mmCIF file of C-alpha atoms and ligand atoms in Angstrom:
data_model
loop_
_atom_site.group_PDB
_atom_site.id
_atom_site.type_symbol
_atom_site.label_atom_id
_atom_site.label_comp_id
_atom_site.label_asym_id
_atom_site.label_seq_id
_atom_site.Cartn_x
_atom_site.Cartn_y
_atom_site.Cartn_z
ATOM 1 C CA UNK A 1 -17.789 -6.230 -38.819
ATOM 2 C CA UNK A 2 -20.436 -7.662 -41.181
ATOM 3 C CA UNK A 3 -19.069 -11.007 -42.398
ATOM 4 C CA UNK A 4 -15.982 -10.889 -41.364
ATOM 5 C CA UNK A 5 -16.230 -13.614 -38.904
ATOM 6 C CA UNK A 6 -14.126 -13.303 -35.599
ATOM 7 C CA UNK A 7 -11.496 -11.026 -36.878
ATOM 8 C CA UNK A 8 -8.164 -12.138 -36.369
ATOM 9 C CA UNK A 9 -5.080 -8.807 -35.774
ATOM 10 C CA UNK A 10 -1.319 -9.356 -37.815
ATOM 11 C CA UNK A 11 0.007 -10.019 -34.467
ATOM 12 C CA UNK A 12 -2.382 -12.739 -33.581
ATOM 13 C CA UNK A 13 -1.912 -14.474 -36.817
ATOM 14 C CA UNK A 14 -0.278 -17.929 -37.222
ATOM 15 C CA UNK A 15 1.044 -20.325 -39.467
ATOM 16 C CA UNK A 16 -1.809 -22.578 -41.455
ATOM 17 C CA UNK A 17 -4.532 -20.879 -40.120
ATOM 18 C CA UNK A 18 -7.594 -19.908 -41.548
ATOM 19 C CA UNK A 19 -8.546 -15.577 -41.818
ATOM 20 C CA UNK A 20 -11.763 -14.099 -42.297
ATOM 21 C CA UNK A 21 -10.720 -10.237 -40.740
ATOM 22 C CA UNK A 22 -10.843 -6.562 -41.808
ATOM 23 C CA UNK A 23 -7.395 -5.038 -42.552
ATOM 24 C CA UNK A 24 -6.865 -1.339 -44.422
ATOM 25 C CA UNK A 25 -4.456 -1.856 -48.067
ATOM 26 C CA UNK A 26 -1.265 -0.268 -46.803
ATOM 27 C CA UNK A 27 -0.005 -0.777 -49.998
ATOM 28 C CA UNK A 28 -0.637 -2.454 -53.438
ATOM 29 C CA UNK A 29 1.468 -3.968 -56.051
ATOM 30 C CA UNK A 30 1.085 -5.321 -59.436
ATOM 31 C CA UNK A 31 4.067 -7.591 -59.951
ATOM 32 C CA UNK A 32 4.537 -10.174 -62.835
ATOM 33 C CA UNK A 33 5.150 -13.748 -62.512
ATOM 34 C CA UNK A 34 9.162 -14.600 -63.450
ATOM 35 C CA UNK A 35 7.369 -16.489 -66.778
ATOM 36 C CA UNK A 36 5.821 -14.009 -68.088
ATOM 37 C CA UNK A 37 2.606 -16.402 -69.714
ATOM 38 C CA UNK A 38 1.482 -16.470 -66.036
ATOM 39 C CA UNK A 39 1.084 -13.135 -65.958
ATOM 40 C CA UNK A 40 0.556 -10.882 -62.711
ATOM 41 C CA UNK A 41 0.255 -11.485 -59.125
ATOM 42 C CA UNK A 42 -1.437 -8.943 -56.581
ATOM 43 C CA UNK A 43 1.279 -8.198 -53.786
ATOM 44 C CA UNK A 44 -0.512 -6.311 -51.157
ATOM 45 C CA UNK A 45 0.719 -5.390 -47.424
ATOM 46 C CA UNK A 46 -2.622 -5.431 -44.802
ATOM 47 C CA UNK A 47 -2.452 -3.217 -41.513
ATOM 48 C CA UNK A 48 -4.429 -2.929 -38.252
ATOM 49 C CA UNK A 49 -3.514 -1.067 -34.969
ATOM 50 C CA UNK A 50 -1.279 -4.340 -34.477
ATOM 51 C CA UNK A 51 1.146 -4.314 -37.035
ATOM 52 C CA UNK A 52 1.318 -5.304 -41.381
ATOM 53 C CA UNK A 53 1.552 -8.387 -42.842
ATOM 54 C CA UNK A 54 2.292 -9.299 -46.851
ATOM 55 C CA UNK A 55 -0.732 -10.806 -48.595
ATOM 56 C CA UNK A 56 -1.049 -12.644 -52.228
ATOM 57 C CA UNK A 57 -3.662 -12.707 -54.227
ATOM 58 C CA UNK A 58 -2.419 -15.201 -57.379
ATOM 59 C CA UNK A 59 -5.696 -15.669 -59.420
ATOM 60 C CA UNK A 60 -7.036 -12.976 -61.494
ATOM 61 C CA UNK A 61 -5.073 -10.256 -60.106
ATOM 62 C CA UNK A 62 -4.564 -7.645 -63.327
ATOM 63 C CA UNK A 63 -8.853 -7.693 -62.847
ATOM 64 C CA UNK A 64 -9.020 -7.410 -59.266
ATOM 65 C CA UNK A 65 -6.234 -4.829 -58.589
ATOM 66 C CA UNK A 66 -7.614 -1.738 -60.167
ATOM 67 C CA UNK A 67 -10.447 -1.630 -57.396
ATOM 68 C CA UNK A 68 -8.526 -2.404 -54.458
ATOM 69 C CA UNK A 69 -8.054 0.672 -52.819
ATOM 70 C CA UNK A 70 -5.156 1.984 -50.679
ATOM 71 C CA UNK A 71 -5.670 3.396 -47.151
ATOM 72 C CA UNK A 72 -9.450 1.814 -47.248
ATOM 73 C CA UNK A 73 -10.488 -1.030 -45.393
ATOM 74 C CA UNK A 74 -11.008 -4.808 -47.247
ATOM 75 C CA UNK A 75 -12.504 -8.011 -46.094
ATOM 76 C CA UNK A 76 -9.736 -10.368 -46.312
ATOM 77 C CA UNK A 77 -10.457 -14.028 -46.571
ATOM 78 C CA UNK A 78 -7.477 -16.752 -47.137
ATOM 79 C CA UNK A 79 -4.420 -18.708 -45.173
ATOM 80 C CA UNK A 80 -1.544 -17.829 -43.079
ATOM 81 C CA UNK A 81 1.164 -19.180 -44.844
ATOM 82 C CA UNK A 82 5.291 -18.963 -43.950
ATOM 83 C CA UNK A 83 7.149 -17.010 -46.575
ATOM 84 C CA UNK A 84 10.974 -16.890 -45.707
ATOM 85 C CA UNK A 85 11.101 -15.500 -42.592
ATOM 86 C CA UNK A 86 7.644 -14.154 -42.039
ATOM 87 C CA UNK A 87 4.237 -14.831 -42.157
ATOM 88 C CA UNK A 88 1.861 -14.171 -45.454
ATOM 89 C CA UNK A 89 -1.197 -14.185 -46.285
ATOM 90 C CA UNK A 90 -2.305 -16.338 -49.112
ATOM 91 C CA UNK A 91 -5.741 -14.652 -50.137
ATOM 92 C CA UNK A 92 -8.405 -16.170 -51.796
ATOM 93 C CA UNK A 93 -10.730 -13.352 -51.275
ATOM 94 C CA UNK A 94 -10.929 -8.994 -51.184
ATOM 95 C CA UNK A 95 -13.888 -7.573 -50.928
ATOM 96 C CA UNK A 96 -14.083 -3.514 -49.671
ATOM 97 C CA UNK A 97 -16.111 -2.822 -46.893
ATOM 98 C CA UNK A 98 -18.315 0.158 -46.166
ATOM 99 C CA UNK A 99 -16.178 2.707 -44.471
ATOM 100 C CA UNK A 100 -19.585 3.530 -41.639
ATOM 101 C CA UNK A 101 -18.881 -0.404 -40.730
ATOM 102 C CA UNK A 102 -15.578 0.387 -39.536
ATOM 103 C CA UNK A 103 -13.714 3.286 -38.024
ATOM 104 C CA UNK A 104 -10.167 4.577 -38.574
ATOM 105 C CA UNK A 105 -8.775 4.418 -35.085
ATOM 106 C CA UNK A 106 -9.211 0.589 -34.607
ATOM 107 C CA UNK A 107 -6.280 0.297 -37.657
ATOM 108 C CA UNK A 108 -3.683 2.905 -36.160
ATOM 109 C CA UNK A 109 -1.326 1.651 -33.153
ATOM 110 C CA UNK A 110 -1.742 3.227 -30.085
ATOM 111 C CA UNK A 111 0.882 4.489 -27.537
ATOM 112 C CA UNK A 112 0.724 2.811 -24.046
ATOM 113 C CA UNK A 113 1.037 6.226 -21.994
ATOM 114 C CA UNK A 114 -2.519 8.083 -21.777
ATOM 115 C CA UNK A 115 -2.225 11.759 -23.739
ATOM 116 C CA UNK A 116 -3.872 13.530 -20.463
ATOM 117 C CA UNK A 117 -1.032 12.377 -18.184
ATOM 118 C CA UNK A 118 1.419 13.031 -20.684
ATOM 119 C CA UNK A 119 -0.088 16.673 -21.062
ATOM 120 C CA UNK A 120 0.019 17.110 -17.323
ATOM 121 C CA UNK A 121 3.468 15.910 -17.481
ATOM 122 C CA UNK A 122 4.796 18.573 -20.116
ATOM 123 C CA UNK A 123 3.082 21.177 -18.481
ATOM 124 C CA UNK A 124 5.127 20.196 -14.584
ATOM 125 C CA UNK A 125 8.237 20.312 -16.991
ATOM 126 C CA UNK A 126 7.149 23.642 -18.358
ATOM 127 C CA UNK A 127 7.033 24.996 -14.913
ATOM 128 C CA UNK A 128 9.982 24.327 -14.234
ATOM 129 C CA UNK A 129 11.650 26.390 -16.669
ATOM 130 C CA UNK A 130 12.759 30.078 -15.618
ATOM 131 C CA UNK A 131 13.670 31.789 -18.499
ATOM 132 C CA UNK A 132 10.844 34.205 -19.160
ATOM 133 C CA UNK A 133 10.965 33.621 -22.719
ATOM 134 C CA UNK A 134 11.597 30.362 -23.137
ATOM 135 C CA UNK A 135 8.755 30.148 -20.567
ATOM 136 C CA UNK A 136 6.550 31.962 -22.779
ATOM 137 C CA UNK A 137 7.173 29.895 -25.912
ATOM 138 C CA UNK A 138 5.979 26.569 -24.186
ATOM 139 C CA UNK A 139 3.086 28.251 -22.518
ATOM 140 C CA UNK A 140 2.285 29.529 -25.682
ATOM 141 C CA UNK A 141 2.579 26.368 -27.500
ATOM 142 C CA UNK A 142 0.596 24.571 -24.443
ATOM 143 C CA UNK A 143 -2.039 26.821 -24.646
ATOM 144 C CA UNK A 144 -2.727 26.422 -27.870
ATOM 145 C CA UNK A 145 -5.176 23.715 -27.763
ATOM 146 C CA UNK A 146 -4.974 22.519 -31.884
ATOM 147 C CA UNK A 147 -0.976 22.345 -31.466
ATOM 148 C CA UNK A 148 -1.590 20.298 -28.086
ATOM 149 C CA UNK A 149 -4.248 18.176 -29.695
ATOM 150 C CA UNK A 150 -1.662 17.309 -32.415
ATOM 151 C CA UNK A 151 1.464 17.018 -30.455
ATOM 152 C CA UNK A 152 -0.456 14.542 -28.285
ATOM 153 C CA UNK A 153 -1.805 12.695 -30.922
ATOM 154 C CA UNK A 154 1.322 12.741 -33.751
ATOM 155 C CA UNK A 155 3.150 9.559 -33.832
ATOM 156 C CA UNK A 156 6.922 10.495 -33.894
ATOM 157 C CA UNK A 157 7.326 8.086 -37.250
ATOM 158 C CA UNK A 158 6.199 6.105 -39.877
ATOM 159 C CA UNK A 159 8.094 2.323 -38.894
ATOM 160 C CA UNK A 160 11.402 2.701 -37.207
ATOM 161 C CA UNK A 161 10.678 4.248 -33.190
ATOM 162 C CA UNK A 162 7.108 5.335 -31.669
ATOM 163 C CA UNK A 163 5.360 4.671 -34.625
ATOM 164 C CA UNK A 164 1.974 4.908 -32.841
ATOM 165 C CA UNK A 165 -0.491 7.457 -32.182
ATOM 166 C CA UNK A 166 1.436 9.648 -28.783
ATOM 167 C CA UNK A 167 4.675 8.130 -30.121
ATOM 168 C CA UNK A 168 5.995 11.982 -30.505
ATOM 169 C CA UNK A 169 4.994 12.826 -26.996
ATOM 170 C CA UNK A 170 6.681 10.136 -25.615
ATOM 171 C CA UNK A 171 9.644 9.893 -27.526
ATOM 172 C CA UNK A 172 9.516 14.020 -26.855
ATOM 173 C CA UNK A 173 9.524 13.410 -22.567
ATOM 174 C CA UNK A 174 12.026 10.014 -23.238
ATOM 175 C CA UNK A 175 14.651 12.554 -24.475
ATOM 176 C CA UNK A 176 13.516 15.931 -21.802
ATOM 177 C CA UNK A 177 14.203 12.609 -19.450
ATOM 178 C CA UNK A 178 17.861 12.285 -20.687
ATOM 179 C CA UNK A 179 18.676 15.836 -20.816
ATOM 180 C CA UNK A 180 17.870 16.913 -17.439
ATOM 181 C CA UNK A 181 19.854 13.724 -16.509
ATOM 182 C CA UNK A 182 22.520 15.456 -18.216
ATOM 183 C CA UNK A 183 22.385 18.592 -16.916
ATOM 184 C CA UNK A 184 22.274 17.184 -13.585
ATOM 185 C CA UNK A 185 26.077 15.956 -14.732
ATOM 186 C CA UNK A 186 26.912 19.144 -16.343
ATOM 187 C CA UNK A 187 26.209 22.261 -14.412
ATOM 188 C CA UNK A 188 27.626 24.209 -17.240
ATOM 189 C CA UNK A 189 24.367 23.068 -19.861
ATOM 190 C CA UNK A 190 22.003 25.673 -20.113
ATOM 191 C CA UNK A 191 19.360 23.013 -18.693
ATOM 192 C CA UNK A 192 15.902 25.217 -19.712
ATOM 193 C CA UNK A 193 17.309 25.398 -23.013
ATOM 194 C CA UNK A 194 18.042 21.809 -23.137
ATOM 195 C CA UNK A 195 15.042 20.569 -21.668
ATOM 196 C CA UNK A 196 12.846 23.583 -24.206
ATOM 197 C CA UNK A 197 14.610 21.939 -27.355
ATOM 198 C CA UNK A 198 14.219 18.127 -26.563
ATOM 199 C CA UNK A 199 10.330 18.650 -26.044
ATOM 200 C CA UNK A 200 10.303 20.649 -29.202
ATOM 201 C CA UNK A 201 12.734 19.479 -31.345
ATOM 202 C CA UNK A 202 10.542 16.813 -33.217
ATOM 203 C CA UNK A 203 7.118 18.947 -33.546
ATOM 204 C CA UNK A 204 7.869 18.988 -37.269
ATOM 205 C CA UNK A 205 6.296 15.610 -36.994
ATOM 206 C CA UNK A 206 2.893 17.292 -36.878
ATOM 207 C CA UNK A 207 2.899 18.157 -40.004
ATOM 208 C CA UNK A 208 5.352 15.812 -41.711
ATOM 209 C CA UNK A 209 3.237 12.327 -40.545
ATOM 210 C CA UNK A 210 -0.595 12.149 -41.367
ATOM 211 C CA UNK A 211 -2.601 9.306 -39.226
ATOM 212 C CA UNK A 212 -6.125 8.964 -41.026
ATOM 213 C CA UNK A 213 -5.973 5.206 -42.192
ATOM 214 C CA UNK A 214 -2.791 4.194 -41.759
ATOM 215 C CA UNK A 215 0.856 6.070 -40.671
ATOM 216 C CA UNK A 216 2.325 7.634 -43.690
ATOM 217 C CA UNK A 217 4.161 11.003 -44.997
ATOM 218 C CA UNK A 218 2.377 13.923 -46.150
ATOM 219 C CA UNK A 219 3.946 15.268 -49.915
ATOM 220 C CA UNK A 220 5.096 18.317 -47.187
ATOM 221 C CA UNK A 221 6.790 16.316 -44.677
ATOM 222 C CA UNK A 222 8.201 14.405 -47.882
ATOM 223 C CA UNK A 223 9.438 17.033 -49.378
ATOM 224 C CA UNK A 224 10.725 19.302 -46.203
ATOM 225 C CA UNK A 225 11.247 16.679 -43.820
ATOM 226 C CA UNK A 226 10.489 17.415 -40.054
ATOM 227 C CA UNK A 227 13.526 19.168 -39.251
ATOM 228 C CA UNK A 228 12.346 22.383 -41.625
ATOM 229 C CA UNK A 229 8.945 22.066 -40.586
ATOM 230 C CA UNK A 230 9.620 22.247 -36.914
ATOM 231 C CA UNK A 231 11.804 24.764 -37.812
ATOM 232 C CA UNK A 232 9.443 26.781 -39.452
ATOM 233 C CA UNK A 233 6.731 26.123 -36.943
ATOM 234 C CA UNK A 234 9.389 27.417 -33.748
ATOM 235 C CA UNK A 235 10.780 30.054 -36.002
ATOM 236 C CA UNK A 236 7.265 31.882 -36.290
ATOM 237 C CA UNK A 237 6.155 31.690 -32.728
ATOM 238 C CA UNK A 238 9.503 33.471 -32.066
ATOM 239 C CA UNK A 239 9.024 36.225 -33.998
ATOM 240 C CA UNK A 240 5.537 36.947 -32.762
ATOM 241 C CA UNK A 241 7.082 36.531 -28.983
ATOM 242 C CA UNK A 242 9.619 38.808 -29.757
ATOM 243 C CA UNK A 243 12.237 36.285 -28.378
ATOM 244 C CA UNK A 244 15.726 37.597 -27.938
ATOM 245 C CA UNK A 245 17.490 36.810 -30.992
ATOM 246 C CA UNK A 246 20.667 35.359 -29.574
ATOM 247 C CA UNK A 247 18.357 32.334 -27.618
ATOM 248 C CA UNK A 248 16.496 32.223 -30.320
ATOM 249 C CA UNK A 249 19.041 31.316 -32.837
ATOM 250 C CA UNK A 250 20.584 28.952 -29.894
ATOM 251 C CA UNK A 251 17.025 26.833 -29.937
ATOM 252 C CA UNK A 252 16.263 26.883 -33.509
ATOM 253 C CA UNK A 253 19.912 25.184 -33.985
ATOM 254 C CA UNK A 254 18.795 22.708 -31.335
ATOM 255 C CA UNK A 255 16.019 21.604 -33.760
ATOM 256 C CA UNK A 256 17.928 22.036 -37.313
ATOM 257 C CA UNK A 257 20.899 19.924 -36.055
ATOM 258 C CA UNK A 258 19.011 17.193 -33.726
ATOM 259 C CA UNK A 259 19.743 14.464 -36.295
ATOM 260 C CA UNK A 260 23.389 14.805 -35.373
ATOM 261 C CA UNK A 261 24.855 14.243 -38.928
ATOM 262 C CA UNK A 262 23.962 15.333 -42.290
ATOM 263 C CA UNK A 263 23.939 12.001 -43.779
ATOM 264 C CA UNK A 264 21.026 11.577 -41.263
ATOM 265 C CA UNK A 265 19.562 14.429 -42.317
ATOM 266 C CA UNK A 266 20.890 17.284 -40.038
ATOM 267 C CA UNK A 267 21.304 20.187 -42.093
ATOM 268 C CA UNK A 268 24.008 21.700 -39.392
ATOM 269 C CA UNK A 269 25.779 19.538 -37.167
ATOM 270 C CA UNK A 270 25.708 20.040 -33.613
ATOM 271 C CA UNK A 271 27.895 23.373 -32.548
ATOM 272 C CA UNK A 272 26.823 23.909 -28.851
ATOM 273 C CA UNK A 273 27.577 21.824 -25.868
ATOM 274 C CA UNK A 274 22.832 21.709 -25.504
ATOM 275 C CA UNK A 275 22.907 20.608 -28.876
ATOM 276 C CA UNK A 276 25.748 17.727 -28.865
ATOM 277 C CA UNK A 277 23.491 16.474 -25.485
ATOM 278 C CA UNK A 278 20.378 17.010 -27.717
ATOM 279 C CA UNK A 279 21.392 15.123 -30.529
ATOM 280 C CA UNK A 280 22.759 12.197 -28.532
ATOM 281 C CA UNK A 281 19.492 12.258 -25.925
ATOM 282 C CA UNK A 282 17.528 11.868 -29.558
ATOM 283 C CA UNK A 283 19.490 8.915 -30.928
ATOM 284 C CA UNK A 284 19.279 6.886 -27.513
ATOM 285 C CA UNK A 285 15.746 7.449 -27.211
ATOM 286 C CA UNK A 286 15.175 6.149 -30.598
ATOM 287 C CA UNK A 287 17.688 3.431 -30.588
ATOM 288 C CA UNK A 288 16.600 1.866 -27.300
ATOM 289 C CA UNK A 289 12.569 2.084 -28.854
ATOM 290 C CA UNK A 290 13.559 0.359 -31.691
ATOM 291 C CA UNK A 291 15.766 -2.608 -30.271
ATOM 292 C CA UNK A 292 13.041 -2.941 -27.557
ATOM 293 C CA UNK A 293 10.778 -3.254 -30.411
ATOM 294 C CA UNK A 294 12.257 -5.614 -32.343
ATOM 295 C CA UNK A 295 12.634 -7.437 -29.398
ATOM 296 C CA UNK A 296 9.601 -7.657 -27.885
ATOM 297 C CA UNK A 297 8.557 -9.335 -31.220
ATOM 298 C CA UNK A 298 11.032 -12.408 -30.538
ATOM 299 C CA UNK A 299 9.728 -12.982 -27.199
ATOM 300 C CA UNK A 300 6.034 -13.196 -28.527
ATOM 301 C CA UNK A 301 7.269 -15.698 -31.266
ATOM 302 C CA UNK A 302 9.686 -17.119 -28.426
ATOM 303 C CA UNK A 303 12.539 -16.781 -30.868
ATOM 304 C CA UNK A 304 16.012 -16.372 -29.708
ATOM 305 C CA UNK A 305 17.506 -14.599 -32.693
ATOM 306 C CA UNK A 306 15.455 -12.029 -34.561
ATOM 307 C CA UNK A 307 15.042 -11.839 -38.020
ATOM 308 C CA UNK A 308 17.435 -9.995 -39.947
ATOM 309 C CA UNK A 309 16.694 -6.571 -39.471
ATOM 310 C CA UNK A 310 17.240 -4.036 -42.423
ATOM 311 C CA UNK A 311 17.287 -0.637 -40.836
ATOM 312 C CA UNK A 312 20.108 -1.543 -38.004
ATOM 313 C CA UNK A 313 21.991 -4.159 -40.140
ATOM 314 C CA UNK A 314 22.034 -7.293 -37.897
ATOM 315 C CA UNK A 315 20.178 -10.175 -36.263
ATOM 316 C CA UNK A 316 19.213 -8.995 -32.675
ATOM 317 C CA UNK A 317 19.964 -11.972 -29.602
ATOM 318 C CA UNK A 318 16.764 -12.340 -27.185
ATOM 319 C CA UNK A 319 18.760 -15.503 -25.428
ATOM 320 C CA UNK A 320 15.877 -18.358 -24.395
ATOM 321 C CA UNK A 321 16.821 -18.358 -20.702
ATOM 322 C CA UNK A 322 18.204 -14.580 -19.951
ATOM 323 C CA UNK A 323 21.851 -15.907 -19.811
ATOM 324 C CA UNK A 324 20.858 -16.662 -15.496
ATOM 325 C CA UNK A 325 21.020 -20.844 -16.624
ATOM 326 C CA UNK A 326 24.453 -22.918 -16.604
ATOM 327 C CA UNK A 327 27.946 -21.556 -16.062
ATOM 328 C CA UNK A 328 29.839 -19.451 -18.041
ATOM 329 C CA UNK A 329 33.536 -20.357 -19.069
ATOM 330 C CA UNK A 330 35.810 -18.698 -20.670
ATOM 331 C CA UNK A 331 36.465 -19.557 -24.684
ATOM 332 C CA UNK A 332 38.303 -22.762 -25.471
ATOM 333 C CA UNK A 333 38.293 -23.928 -22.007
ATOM 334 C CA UNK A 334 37.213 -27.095 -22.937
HETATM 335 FE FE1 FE2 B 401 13.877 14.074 -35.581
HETATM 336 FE FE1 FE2 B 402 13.461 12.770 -32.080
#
């Protein structure tokens, strides 16, 4: 950390204070003044393993922005400074630092649950499947220590839910959770099947997501999207198991229609009762992950309304007391 001071993470930042920390460029943008005799301003969004914040740079920015570099790390000197309703940084200086000072990992965010126990916990659900060949295709995939290595390590997205390294693997046993739920309800759901596509149905993600510096898409997963690439990736093992075709196409639908609509990116929409449960199991494990999310950012800025949130199209309530203070009355009771 040569220079850099005590380093201060986004998440510890606060309004009027002084930063002298190492962030990686997330992203970079040249953007011109509204008079255009002022000329450009540098807009730039900094990220560590604790989240991004927006950063300024107002002086000199048409010289200084052709050697900032995305996805490498900077020196970032300036103020904390409240921009509607977040926090920005209001830099005075940039300066790249030697990549040997630093290492990658300390930028990404990092999943709570440990991979090992997560592994262990994958392979208990594996054994508890008993059809042979949907046996075989986990233990295949298990065994196959690059594919573990990557399912372990994958986040299961960029921003919205489990965006952290071991976000897939979680979100992956959050839904196998729900499912077996369900087919504790419903006798009639082919539960192996179930539980077989709600561990796979996101390993697209492996390939779609790239983790070196930051969280971001690779021009694959742009262009295919996860759903085709863990398509592709399930669709090959099968053939070299020899899997019965009827199952097969039964599990491969399980991954191609897991996003429930097409305006969500489903290709087909859900046409088996394991799929419908799928789909749903998917959506709740997401949902939940991101409210909680959002959430847990209000109670470290003890807030008690978020700020407006894009992606689900409202302000989310955290409440200051958990609703247990005063009495409730009814509307208009006086
Ligand atoms: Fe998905
Ligand atoms: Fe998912």
């Amino acid at each position: 950390m040569s220079g850099a001071g005590r380093r201060r993470r986004v998440a510890e930042l606060r309004p009027g204070e002084r930063v002298d920390s190492i962030f990686v460029v997330a992203r970079k943008a040249l953007c011109s003044f509204r008079d255009p005799a002022r000329g450009c301003y540098l807009a730039l969004w900094l990220a560590d393993a604790t989240g991004q914040v927006k950063a300024r740079v107002w002086e000199g920015a048409s010289e200084i922005a052709p050697s900032v570099q995305v996805e490498r790390p900077f020196r970032a000197v300036g103020t904390v400074e409240v921009f509607r309703d977040g926090l920005e940084l209001n830099l005075e200086r940039l300066e790249p630092v030697a990549e040997g000072d630093v290492h990658p990992e300390d930028f990404l965010p990092v999943g709570a649950r440990n991979p090992d126990e997560m592994a262990a916990e994958i392979g208990t659900l594996c054994r508890t499947v008993s059809e042979p060949s949907l046996r075989a295709l986990l233990e295949s995939l298990l065994s196959d220590t690059d594919f573990l290595g990557a399912f372990l390590r994958a986040p299961a997205a960029k921003v919205i839910h489990h965006a952290y390294l071991g976000g897939l693997a979680e979100h992956s046993l959050e839904v196998a959770t729900v499912v077996l739920t369900m087919a504790e309800l419903y006798p009639s759901l082919d539960r192996d099947l179930t539980l077989c596509g709600a561990l796979l149905h996101d390993v697209g993600k492996i390939h779609e997501l790239r983790y070196d510096w930051v969280i971001e898409y690779t021009d694959r997963g742009r262009l295919l999207g996860h759903t085709v690439l863990g398509y592709q990736l399930i669709a090959e093992r099968l053939t070299a198991l020899a899997f019965p075709e009827e199952l097969g196409y039964r599990l491969l639908h399980l991954i191609l229609s897991h996003h429930g609509e097409p305006s969500w990116g489903a290709p087909v929409v859900p046409q088996t009762l394991e799929a419908a449960v799928l789909a749903h199991a998917d959506l709740l494990s997401g949902r939940t992950r991101q409210f909680h999310r959002i959430l847990q950012s209000a109670e470290e800025q003890k807030t008690t309304w978020t700020p407006y949130d894009r992606v689900l199209e409202r302000y989310l309530y955290r409440g200051t007391t958990g609703g247990r203070q005063g009495r409730y009355q009814e509307p208009g009771d006086g």
